[in-house]
Every structure is written in structure tokens, then in C-alpha cells.
Coordinates of C-alpha atoms and ligand atoms in Angstrom, one line a residue:
X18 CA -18.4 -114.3 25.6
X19 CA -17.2 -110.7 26.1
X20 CA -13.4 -110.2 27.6
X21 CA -14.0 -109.1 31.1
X22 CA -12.0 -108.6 34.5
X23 CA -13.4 -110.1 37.7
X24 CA -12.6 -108.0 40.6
X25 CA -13.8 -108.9 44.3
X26 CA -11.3 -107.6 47.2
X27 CA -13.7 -107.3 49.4
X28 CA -13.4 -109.9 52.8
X29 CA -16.7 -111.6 53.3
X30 CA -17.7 -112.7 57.0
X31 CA -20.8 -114.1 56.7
X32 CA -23.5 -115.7 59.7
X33 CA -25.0 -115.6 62.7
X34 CA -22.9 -113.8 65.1
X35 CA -20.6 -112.2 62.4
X36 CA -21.2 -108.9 63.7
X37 CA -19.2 -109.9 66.5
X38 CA -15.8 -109.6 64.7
X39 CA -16.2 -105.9 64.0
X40 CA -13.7 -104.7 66.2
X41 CA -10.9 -107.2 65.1
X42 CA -11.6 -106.8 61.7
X43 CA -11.6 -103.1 61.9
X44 CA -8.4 -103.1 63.8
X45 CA -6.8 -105.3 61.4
X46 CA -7.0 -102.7 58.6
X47 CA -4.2 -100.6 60.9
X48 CA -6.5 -97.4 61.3
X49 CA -6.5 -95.0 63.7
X50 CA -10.0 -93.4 64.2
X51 CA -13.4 -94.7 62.7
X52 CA -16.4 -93.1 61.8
X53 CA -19.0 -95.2 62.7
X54 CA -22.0 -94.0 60.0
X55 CA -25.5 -95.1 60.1
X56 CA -28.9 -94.1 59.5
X57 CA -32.4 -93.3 60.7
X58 CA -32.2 -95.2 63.7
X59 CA -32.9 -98.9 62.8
X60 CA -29.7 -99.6 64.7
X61 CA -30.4 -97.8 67.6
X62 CA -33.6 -99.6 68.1
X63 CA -32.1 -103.4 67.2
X64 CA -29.3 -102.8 69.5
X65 CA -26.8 -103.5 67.0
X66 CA -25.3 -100.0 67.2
X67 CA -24.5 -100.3 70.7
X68 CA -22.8 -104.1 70.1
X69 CA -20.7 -102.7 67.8
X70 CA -19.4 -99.8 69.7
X71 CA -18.9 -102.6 72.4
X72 CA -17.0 -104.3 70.0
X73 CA -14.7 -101.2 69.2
X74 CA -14.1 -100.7 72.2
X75 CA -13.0 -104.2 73.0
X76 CA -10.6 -104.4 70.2
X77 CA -9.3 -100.5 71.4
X78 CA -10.6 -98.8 68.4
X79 CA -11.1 -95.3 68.6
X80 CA -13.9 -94.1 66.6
X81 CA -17.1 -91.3 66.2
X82 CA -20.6 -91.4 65.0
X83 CA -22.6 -90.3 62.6
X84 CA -26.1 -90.7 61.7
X85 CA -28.9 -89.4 60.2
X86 CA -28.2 -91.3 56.6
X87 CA -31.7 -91.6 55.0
X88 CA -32.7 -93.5 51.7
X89 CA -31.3 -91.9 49.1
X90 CA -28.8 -90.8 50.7
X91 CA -28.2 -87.0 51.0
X92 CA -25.1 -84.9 49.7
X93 CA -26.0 -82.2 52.4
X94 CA -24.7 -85.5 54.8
X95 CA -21.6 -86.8 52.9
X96 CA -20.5 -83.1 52.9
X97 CA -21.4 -83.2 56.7
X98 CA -19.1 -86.5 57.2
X99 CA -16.1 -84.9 55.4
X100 CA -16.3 -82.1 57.8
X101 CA -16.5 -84.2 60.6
X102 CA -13.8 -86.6 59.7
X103 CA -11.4 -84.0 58.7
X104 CA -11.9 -82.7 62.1
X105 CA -11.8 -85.6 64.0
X106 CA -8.8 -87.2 61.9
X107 CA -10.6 -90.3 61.0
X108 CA -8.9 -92.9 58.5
X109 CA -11.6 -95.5 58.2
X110 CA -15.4 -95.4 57.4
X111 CA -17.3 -98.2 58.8
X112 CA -21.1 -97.9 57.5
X113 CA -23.7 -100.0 59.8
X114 CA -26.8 -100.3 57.9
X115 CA -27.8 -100.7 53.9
X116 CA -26.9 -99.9 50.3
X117 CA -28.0 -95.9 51.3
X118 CA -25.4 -96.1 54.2
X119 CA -22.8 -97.9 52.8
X120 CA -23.2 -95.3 49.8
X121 CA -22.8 -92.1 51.8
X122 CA -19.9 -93.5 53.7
X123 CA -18.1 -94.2 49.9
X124 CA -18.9 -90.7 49.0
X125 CA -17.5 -89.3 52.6
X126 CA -14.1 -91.3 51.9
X127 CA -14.1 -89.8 48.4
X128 CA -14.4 -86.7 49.8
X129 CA -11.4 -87.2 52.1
X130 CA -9.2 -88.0 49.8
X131 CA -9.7 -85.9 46.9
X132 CA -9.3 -82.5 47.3
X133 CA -12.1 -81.2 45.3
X134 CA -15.9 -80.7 45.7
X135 CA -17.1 -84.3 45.9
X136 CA -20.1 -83.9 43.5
X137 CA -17.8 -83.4 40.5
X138 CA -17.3 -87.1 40.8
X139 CA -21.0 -88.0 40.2
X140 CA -21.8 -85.3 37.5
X141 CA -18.6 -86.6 36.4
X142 CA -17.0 -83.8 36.3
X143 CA -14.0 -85.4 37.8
X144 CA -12.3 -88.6 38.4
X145 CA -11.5 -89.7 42.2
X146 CA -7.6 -90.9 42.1
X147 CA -8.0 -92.3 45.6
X148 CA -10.4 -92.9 48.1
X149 CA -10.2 -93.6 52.4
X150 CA -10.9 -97.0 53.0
X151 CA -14.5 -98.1 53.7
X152 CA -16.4 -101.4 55.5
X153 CA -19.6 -102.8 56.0
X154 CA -21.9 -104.0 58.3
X155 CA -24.6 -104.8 56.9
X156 CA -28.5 -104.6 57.8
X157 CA -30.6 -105.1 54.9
X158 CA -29.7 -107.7 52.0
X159 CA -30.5 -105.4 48.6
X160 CA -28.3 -102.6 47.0
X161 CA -25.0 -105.1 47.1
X162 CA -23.2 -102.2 47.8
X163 CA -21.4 -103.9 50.1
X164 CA -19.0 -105.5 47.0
X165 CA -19.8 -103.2 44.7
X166 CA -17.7 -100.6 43.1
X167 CA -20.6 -98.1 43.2
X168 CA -22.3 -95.7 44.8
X169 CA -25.3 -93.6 44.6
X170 CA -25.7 -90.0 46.1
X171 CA -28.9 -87.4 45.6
X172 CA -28.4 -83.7 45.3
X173 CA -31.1 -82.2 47.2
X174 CA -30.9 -79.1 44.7
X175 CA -32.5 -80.3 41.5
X176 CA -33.4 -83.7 42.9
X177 CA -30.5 -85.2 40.9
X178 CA -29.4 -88.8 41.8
X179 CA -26.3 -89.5 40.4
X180 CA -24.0 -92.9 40.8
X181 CA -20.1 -93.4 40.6
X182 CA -18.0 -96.5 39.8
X183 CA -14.5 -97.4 40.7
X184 CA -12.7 -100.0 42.5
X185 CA -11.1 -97.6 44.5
X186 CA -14.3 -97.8 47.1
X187 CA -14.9 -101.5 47.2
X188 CA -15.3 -102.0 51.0
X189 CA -12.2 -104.0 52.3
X190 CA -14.4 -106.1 54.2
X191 CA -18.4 -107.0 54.6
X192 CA -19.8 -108.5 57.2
X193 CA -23.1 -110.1 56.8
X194 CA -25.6 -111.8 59.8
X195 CA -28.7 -112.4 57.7
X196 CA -30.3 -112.7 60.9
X197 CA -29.9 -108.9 61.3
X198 CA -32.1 -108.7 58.8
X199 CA -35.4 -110.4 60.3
X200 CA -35.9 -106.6 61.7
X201 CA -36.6 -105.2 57.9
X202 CA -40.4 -104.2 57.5
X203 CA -42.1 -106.7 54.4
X204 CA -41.7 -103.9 52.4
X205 CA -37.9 -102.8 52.4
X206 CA -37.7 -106.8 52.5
X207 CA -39.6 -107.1 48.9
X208 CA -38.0 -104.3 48.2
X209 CA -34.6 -105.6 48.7
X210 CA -35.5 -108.7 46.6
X211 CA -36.5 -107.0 43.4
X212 CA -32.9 -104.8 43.2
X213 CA -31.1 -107.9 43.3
X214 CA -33.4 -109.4 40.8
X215 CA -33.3 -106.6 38.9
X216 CA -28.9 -106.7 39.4
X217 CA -29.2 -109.9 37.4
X218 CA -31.6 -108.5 34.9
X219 CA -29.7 -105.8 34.1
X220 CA -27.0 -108.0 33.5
X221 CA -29.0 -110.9 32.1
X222 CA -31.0 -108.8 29.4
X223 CA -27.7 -108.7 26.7
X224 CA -27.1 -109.9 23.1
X225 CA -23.8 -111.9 24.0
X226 CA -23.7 -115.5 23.0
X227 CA -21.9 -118.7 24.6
X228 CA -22.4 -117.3 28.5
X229 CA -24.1 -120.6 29.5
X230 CA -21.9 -120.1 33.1
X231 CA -22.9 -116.7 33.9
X232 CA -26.2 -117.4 32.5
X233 CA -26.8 -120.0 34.5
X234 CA -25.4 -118.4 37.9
X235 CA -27.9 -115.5 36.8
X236 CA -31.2 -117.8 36.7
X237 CA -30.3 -119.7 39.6
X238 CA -29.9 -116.7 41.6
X239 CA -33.2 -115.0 40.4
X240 CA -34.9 -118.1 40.7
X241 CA -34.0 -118.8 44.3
X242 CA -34.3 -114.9 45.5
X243 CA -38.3 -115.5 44.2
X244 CA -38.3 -118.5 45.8
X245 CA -37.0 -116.8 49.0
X246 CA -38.6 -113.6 49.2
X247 CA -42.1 -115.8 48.9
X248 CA -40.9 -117.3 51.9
X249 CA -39.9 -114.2 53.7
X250 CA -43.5 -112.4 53.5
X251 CA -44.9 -115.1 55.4
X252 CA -42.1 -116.2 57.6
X253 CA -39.6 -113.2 58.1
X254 CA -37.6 -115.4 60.5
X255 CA -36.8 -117.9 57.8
X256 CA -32.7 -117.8 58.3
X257 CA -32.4 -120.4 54.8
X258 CA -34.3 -117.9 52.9
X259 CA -32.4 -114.5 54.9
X260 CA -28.9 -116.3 54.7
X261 CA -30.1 -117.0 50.7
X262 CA -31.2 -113.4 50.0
X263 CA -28.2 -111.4 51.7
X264 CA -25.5 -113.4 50.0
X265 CA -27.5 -113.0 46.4
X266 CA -27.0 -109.6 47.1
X267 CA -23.6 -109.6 47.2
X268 CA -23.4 -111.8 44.6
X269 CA -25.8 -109.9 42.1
X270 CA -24.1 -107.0 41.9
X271 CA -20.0 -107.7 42.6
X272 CA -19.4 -109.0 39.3
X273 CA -20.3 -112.5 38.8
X274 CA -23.4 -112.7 37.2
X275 CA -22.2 -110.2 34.7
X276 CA -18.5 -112.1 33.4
X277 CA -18.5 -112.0 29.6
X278 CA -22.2 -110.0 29.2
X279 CA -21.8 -106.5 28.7
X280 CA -25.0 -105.5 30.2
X281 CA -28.5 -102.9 29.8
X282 CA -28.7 -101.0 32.9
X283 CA -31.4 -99.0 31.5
X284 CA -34.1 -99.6 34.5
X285 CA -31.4 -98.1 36.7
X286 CA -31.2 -94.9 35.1
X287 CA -34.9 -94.7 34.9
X288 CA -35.7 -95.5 38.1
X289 CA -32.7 -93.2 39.6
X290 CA -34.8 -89.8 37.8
X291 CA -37.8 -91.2 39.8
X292 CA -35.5 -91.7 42.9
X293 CA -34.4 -88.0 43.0
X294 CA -37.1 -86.4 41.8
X295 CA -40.1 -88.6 44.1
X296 CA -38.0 -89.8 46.9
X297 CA -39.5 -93.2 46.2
X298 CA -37.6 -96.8 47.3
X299 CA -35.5 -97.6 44.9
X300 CA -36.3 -101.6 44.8
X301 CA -40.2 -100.4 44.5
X302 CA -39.6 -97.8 41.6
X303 CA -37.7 -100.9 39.7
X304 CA -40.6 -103.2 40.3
X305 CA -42.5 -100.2 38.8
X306 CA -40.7 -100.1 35.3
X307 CA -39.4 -103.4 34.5
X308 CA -42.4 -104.9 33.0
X309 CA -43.0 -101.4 30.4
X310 CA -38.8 -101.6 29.7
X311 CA -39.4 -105.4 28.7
X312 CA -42.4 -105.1 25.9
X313 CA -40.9 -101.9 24.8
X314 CA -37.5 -103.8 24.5
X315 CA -37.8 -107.6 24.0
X316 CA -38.3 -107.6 20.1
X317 CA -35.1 -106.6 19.8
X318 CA -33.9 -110.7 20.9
X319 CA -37.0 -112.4 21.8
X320 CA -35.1 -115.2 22.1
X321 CA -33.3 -113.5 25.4
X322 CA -36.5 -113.4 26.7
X323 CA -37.7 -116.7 25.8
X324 CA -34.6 -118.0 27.4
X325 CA -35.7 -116.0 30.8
X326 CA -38.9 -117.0 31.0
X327 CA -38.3 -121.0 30.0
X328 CA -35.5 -120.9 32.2
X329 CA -36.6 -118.5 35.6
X330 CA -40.5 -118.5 35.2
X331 CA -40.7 -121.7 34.4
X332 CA -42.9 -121.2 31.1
X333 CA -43.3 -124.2 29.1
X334 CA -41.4 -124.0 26.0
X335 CA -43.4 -124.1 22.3
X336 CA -41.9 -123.7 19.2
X337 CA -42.7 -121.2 16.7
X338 CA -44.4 -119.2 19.7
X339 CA -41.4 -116.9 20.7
X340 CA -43.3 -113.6 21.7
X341 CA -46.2 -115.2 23.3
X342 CA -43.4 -117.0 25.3
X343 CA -41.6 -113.8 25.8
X344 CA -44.6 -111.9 27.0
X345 CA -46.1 -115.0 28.9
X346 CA -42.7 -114.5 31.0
X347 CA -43.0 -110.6 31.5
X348 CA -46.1 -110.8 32.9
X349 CA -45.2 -113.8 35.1
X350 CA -42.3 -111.3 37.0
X351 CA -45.8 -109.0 37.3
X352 CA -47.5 -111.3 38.9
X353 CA -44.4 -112.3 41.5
X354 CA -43.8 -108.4 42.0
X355 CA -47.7 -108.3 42.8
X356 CA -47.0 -111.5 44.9
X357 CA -44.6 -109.5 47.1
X358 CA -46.7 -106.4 47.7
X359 CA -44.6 -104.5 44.8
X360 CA -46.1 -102.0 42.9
X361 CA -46.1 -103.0 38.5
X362 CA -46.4 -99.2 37.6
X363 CA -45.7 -95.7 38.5
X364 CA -49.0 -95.0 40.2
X365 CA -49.1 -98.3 42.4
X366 CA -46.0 -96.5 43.5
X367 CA -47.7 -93.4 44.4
X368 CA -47.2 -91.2 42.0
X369 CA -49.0 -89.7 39.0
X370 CA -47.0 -88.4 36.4
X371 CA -48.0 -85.3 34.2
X372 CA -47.0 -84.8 30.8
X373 CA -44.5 -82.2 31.9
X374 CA -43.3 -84.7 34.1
X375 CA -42.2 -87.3 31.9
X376 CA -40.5 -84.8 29.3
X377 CA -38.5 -83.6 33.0
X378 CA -37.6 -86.6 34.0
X379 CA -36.6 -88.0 30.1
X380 CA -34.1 -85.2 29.8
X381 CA -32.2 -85.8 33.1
X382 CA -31.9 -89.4 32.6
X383 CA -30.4 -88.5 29.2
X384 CA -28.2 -86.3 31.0
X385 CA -29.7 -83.3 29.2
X386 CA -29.0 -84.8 25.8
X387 CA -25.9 -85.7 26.4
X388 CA -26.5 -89.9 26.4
X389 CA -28.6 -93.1 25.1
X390 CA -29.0 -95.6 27.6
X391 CA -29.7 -99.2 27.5
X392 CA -27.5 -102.1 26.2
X393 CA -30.3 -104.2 25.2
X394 CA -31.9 -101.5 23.0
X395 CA -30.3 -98.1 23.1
X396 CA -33.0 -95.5 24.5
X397 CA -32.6 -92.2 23.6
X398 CA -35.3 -89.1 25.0
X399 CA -38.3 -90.2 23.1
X400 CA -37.8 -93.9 23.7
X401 CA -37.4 -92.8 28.0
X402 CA -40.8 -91.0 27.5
X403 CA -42.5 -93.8 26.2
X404 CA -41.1 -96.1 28.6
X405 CA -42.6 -93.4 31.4
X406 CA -45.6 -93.3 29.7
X407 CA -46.7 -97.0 29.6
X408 CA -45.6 -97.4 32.8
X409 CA -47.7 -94.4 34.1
Ligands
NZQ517 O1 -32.2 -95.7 58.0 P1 -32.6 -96.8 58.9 O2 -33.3 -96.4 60.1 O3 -31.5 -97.8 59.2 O4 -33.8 -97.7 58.1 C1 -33.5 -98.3 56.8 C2 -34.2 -97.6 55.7 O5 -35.3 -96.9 56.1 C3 -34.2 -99.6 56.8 N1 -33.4 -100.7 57.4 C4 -32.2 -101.1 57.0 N2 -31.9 -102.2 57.7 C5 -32.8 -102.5 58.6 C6 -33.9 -101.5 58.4 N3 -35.0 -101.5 59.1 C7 -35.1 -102.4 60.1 N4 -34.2 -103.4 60.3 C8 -33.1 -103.5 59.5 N5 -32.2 -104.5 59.7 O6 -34.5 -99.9 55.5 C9 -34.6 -98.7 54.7 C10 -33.9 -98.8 53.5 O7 -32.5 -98.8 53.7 P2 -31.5 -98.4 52.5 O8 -30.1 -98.5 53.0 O9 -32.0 -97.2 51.8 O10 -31.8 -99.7 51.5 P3 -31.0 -100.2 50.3 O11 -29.9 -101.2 50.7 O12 -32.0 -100.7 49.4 O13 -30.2 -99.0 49.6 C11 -30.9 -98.2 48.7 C12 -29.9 -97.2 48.1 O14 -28.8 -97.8 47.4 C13 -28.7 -97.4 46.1 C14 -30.2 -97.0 45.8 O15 -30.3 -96.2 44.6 C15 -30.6 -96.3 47.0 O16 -30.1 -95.0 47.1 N6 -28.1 -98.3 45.3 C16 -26.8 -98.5 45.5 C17 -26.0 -99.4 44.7 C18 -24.6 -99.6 44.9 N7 -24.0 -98.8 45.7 O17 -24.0 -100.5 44.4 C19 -26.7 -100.2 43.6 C20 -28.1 -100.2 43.6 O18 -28.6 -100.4 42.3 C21 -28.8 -98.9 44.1 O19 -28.9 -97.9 43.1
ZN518 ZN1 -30.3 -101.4 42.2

């Protein structure tokens, strides 16, 4: 087991009704003026907008709004929110919504309190020494951003998605009614479960021995999200399954299923290049790549994968037979992607990649030469390319 730090500050308030103690909660942080940041319009129609500015006002919170926040959230709209805060003098950033609001409204309070061009954080140009304090209600259980200390922000120009982590933009608190989520369309909702799947995987899918307590949070969270999101495609009402799903969110992706693993993240990266440069769903494009990233990876430790799919797929165990094992338990997350309406390759996700394409999209997620990625196997360009290519 790796030396790690475990750092969750981030107030959970968690069930039916939570939604209610928004204005207290928001009060409590001793702000002056909110922005109150959302997205497309989900809220307006649910209604949950309107209870929470009822819920401001109650408490005497003085606050603004701003929406418009769309998947893959825009930098053309975090620049917007700076302007708008600065103006209105607003000291707290309360995002209504999912992982693309909840990222915006990080990247506004970076913005605020750094007093240079935002971006240079994501291109990593710079380092953010503070940023205004953010929380969360949330609306769909999938990016975790809601205890994460990341965020992800496109640049329209160039189609460049680009993430930044830091403690400093952990939300101070989340609050989390899985029944707000019974609204999500089957497809955000499978979409949802394969990002925090794919949070454990990214995790899971290391070379560090003796992690038998993260390991086993990590299987029984993949295992139960399957479990649920099976559930949730016939019977979107489910609260178990909801209330199951929203908190593995959380708890995919602030920390815990990664104590003492030092982690591959290499699906991320690929699927961000497809993410700026196709405007696809991120949970989708994921689904898309895992299964080409595991056979073009799992030699390195079949053992890992045996592990995985003894473990979560429930493959019987035979000795002697590690890669059929390994293999038998790749195409088992296949068939559950396929089992939730999620694409298992880049054209089931509607997109047909040229050549010209791949070598494109290769290069950025090597950030122009300048990286390998993966912890599992270290990728560099022509190891992306072929990763593109059998997943075409
Ligand atoms: O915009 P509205 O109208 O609200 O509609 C949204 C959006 O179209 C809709 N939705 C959300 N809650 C709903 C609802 N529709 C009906 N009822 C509800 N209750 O769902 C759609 C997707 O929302 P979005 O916020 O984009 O989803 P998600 O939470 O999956 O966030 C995706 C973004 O987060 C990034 C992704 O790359 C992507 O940009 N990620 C952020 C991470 C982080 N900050 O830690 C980690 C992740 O790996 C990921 O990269
Ligand atoms: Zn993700």
C-alpha cells in the first residue's frame, strides 16, 4: 500500500427533502451574496430552482442567477460568471445541477480569486493560490464533483477540455436528494453510472499490492452501481437504487476508493480529446473506450484483471487460465454497458473517426508531446492511436 492523504471537507446532507436546508446551510458559511448557477433548464422545469430561491430567501440570503451551463461546460460561461460576480460582489457559488455545473461554478470561484486569466490554470500555466468558496446541490448522481478536488472546463477555441485539481475548490458542503434525480432521462442515468464505475476503475486498475480495504470498497461499489443502474432502466423511481447510485458517486471519486493505489486515469484523458473535440457525454464516451484500454492493457498484470472479473463480474475462477479469465471479464463490462443502452465503441457513440482524426486527437491527449499517460501501462502517442483505433 502506497502512502497517501485522505482529504474529505466537504459537509454531506444527504435524502429526501435535503434540498430543503439550502438556505441555512448557505447562510452558515457567513457570505454575503450568492450566485446561484445552473444549467439548461432541468431546474426550471423540476421546480427545484424556484424551491431553492424560496429557500434563500427564507434564510435572508441575498443572491443572483446564472444559467445557461451546458455539458461540458463552456469557458465563454465561467468568464461570463466572473464578470457577473465581480459586479454584483458575490462571495459564494452555489451550483444547482451536475458535475458540468458544479465544474463551471469551481472555475468561476477560481476566477475570482486569482487575478489572472483563469485558463492558465487548466493549460497549467498557472497554479490557483486560492479559490471563493463553492456548494452543491446536486441533480444527477455521476461526475462526483461534488467532493472532488477537480474540475473540468472546454475551450471552445480548439475544442480543448482540460481538468484542474486542488483542494482549494472542494465544495464546503453537498447536498444530495437522490430523489431529485428520478427526473434524469435513462440515458444521462446510464451515463451517470458508467463515470462512477469508471472512477473506481481508474483507481482499481494499479500494480499496488496489500490494498485488500480499498480493494474491497472498490468492488463493492462497482458491483452494487451495476446492480443499481439495472434497476434504474426499468424502474427510474427506485429510491434504494437512486439513494445507492448518488452516494457512490460521491464516494467514487473523493478519495476513498483510491487510499494506498496510485491510479491509471488513462480513459479519462482519452475520453476528454473526444469530449472537446465531439461534444459527446462524457459517461458514454467512457463506456466507448474502456473495453479497447483493457485488452490493449491487461497483459501488463492479468492478474489485476482476473481479480476484477472473479471479484465484480462474477467469473468463475480456473487456474492456469488467467487471460481467458481476464478477457471473459472485459467483455462481461461490454455486455453490462450494452445492458444499459451504452455505446462499447466510438461509432455506437456517433462518431466515425478518420485517420487524421485519431493522429489529432493522440497529440492533444499527449499534450502535444509533452506527456505519457496511464498508470497501469504508460501510453505514449502511438499507444493513444491504437487505443483510438480498436475502439473506432
Ligand atoms: O443542463 P440541464 O438542463 O440541467 O440538463 C442536464 C444535462 O443535460 C441533465 N440533468 C442533470 N440533472 C438532471 C438533468 N435532467 C433532468 N433531471 C435532472 N435531475 O443531465 C445532463 C448532464 O448533466 P452534466 O452536469 O453535464 O452531467 P455530469 O454530472 O455527468 O457532468 C459531466 C461533466 O463533468 C465532468 C465531465 O467531463 C463533464 O464535463 N467531470 C467532472 C469531474 C469532476 N469535477 O470531478 C470528474 C469526471 O470524471 C468528469 O470529467
Ligand atoms: Zn469521469
Amino acid at each position: 500500500m502506497l502512502n497517501f492523504q485522505y482529504y474529505t471537507p466537504t459537509k454531506v446532507v444527504f435524502g429526501k427533502d435535503a434540498e430543503k436546508q439550502t438556505g441555512s446551510l448557505v447562510k452558515s458559511q457567513g457570505c454575503k451574496k450568492v450566485l446561484l448557477h445552473y444549467g439548461s433548464g432541468s431546474v426550471i422545469r423540476t421546480g427545484l430552482l424556484a424551491r431553492i430561491e424560496e429557500s434563500l430567501r427564507e434564510a435572508g440570503v441575498d443572491y443572483v442567477t446564472l444559467g445557461g451551463v451546458v455539458p461540458n461546460p463552456r469557458l465563454s460561461k465561467v468568464y461570463e460568471g466572473i464578470e457577473l460576480c465581480r459586479k454584483e460582489n458575490v462571495d459564494f457559488i452555489l451550483a444547482v445541477g451536475g458535475g458540468s455545473v458544479i465544474d463551471s461554478s469551481k472555475a468561476i470561484a477560481y476566477g475570482l480569486a486569482n487575478d489572472f486569466d483563469v485558463w492558465e490554470i487548466y493549460e497549467k500555466k498557472s497554479v490557483a493560490t486560492g479559490c471563493f468558496p463553492v456548494g452543491a446541490v446536486l441533480t444527477i448522481a455521476a461526475a462526483g464533483s461534488e467532493m472532488s478536488d477537480s474540475s473540468v472546463i472546454t475551450k471552445e477555441e480548439g475544442g480543448l477540455k482540460r481538468g484542474y485539481n486542488s483542494d482549494l475548490c472542494r465544495c464546503r458542503f453537498a447536498i444530495m436528494n437522490p430523489e431529485l434525480t428520478y427526473t434524469l432521462p435513462a440515458y444521462q442515468t446510464a451515463c451517470g453510472c458508467v463515470d462512477i464505475i469508471m472512477h473506481t476503475m481508474e483507481r482499481y486498475f494499479t500494480h499496488e499490492k496489500h490494498t485488500e480495504i480499498t480493494d474491497g470498497f472498490a468492488e463493492t461499489l462497482m458491483k452494487n452501481v451495476m446492480k443499481s443502474a439495472r434497476i434504474l432502466m426499468k424502474d427510474p423511481e427506485n429510491y434504494e437504487a437512486r439513494a445507492n447510485v448518488m452516494w457512490a458517486g460521491s464516494l467514487s471519486h473523493n478519495g476513498l476508493t483510491g487510499c494506498g493505489t496510485s491510479g491509471d486515469w488513462a480513459c479519462h484523458q482519452i475520453e476528454h480529446e473526444l469530449g472537446g473535440m465531439f461534444d459527446v457525454a462524457h459517461g458514454a464516451g467512457l463506456a466507448a473506450v474502456w473495453g479497447s484500454w483493457a485488452r490493449y492493457v491487461y497483459k501488463q498484470e492479468p492478474s489485476r484483471f482476473v481479480q476484477f472479473a472473479v471479484n465484480v463480474m462474477g467469473i468463475p475462477y480456473r487456474f492456469g487460465e488467467d487471460d481467458e479469465i481476464a478477457l471473459a471479464g472485459i467483455a462481461a463490462v461490454e455486455d453490462f454497458y450494452r445492458s444499459i443502452d451504452m455505446p462499447t465503441n466510438i461509432h455506437e457513440l456517433g462518431v466515425d473517426l478518420t485517420d487524421q482524426q485519431i493522429s489529432e486527437l493522440a497529440l492533444k491527449c499527449s499534450f502535444f508531446g509533452k506527456r505519457t499517460i496511464g498508470g497501469f501501462r504508460k501510453l505514449d502517442i502511438p499507444d493513444i492511436e491504437e487505443i483510438y483505433r480498436m475502439a473506432k
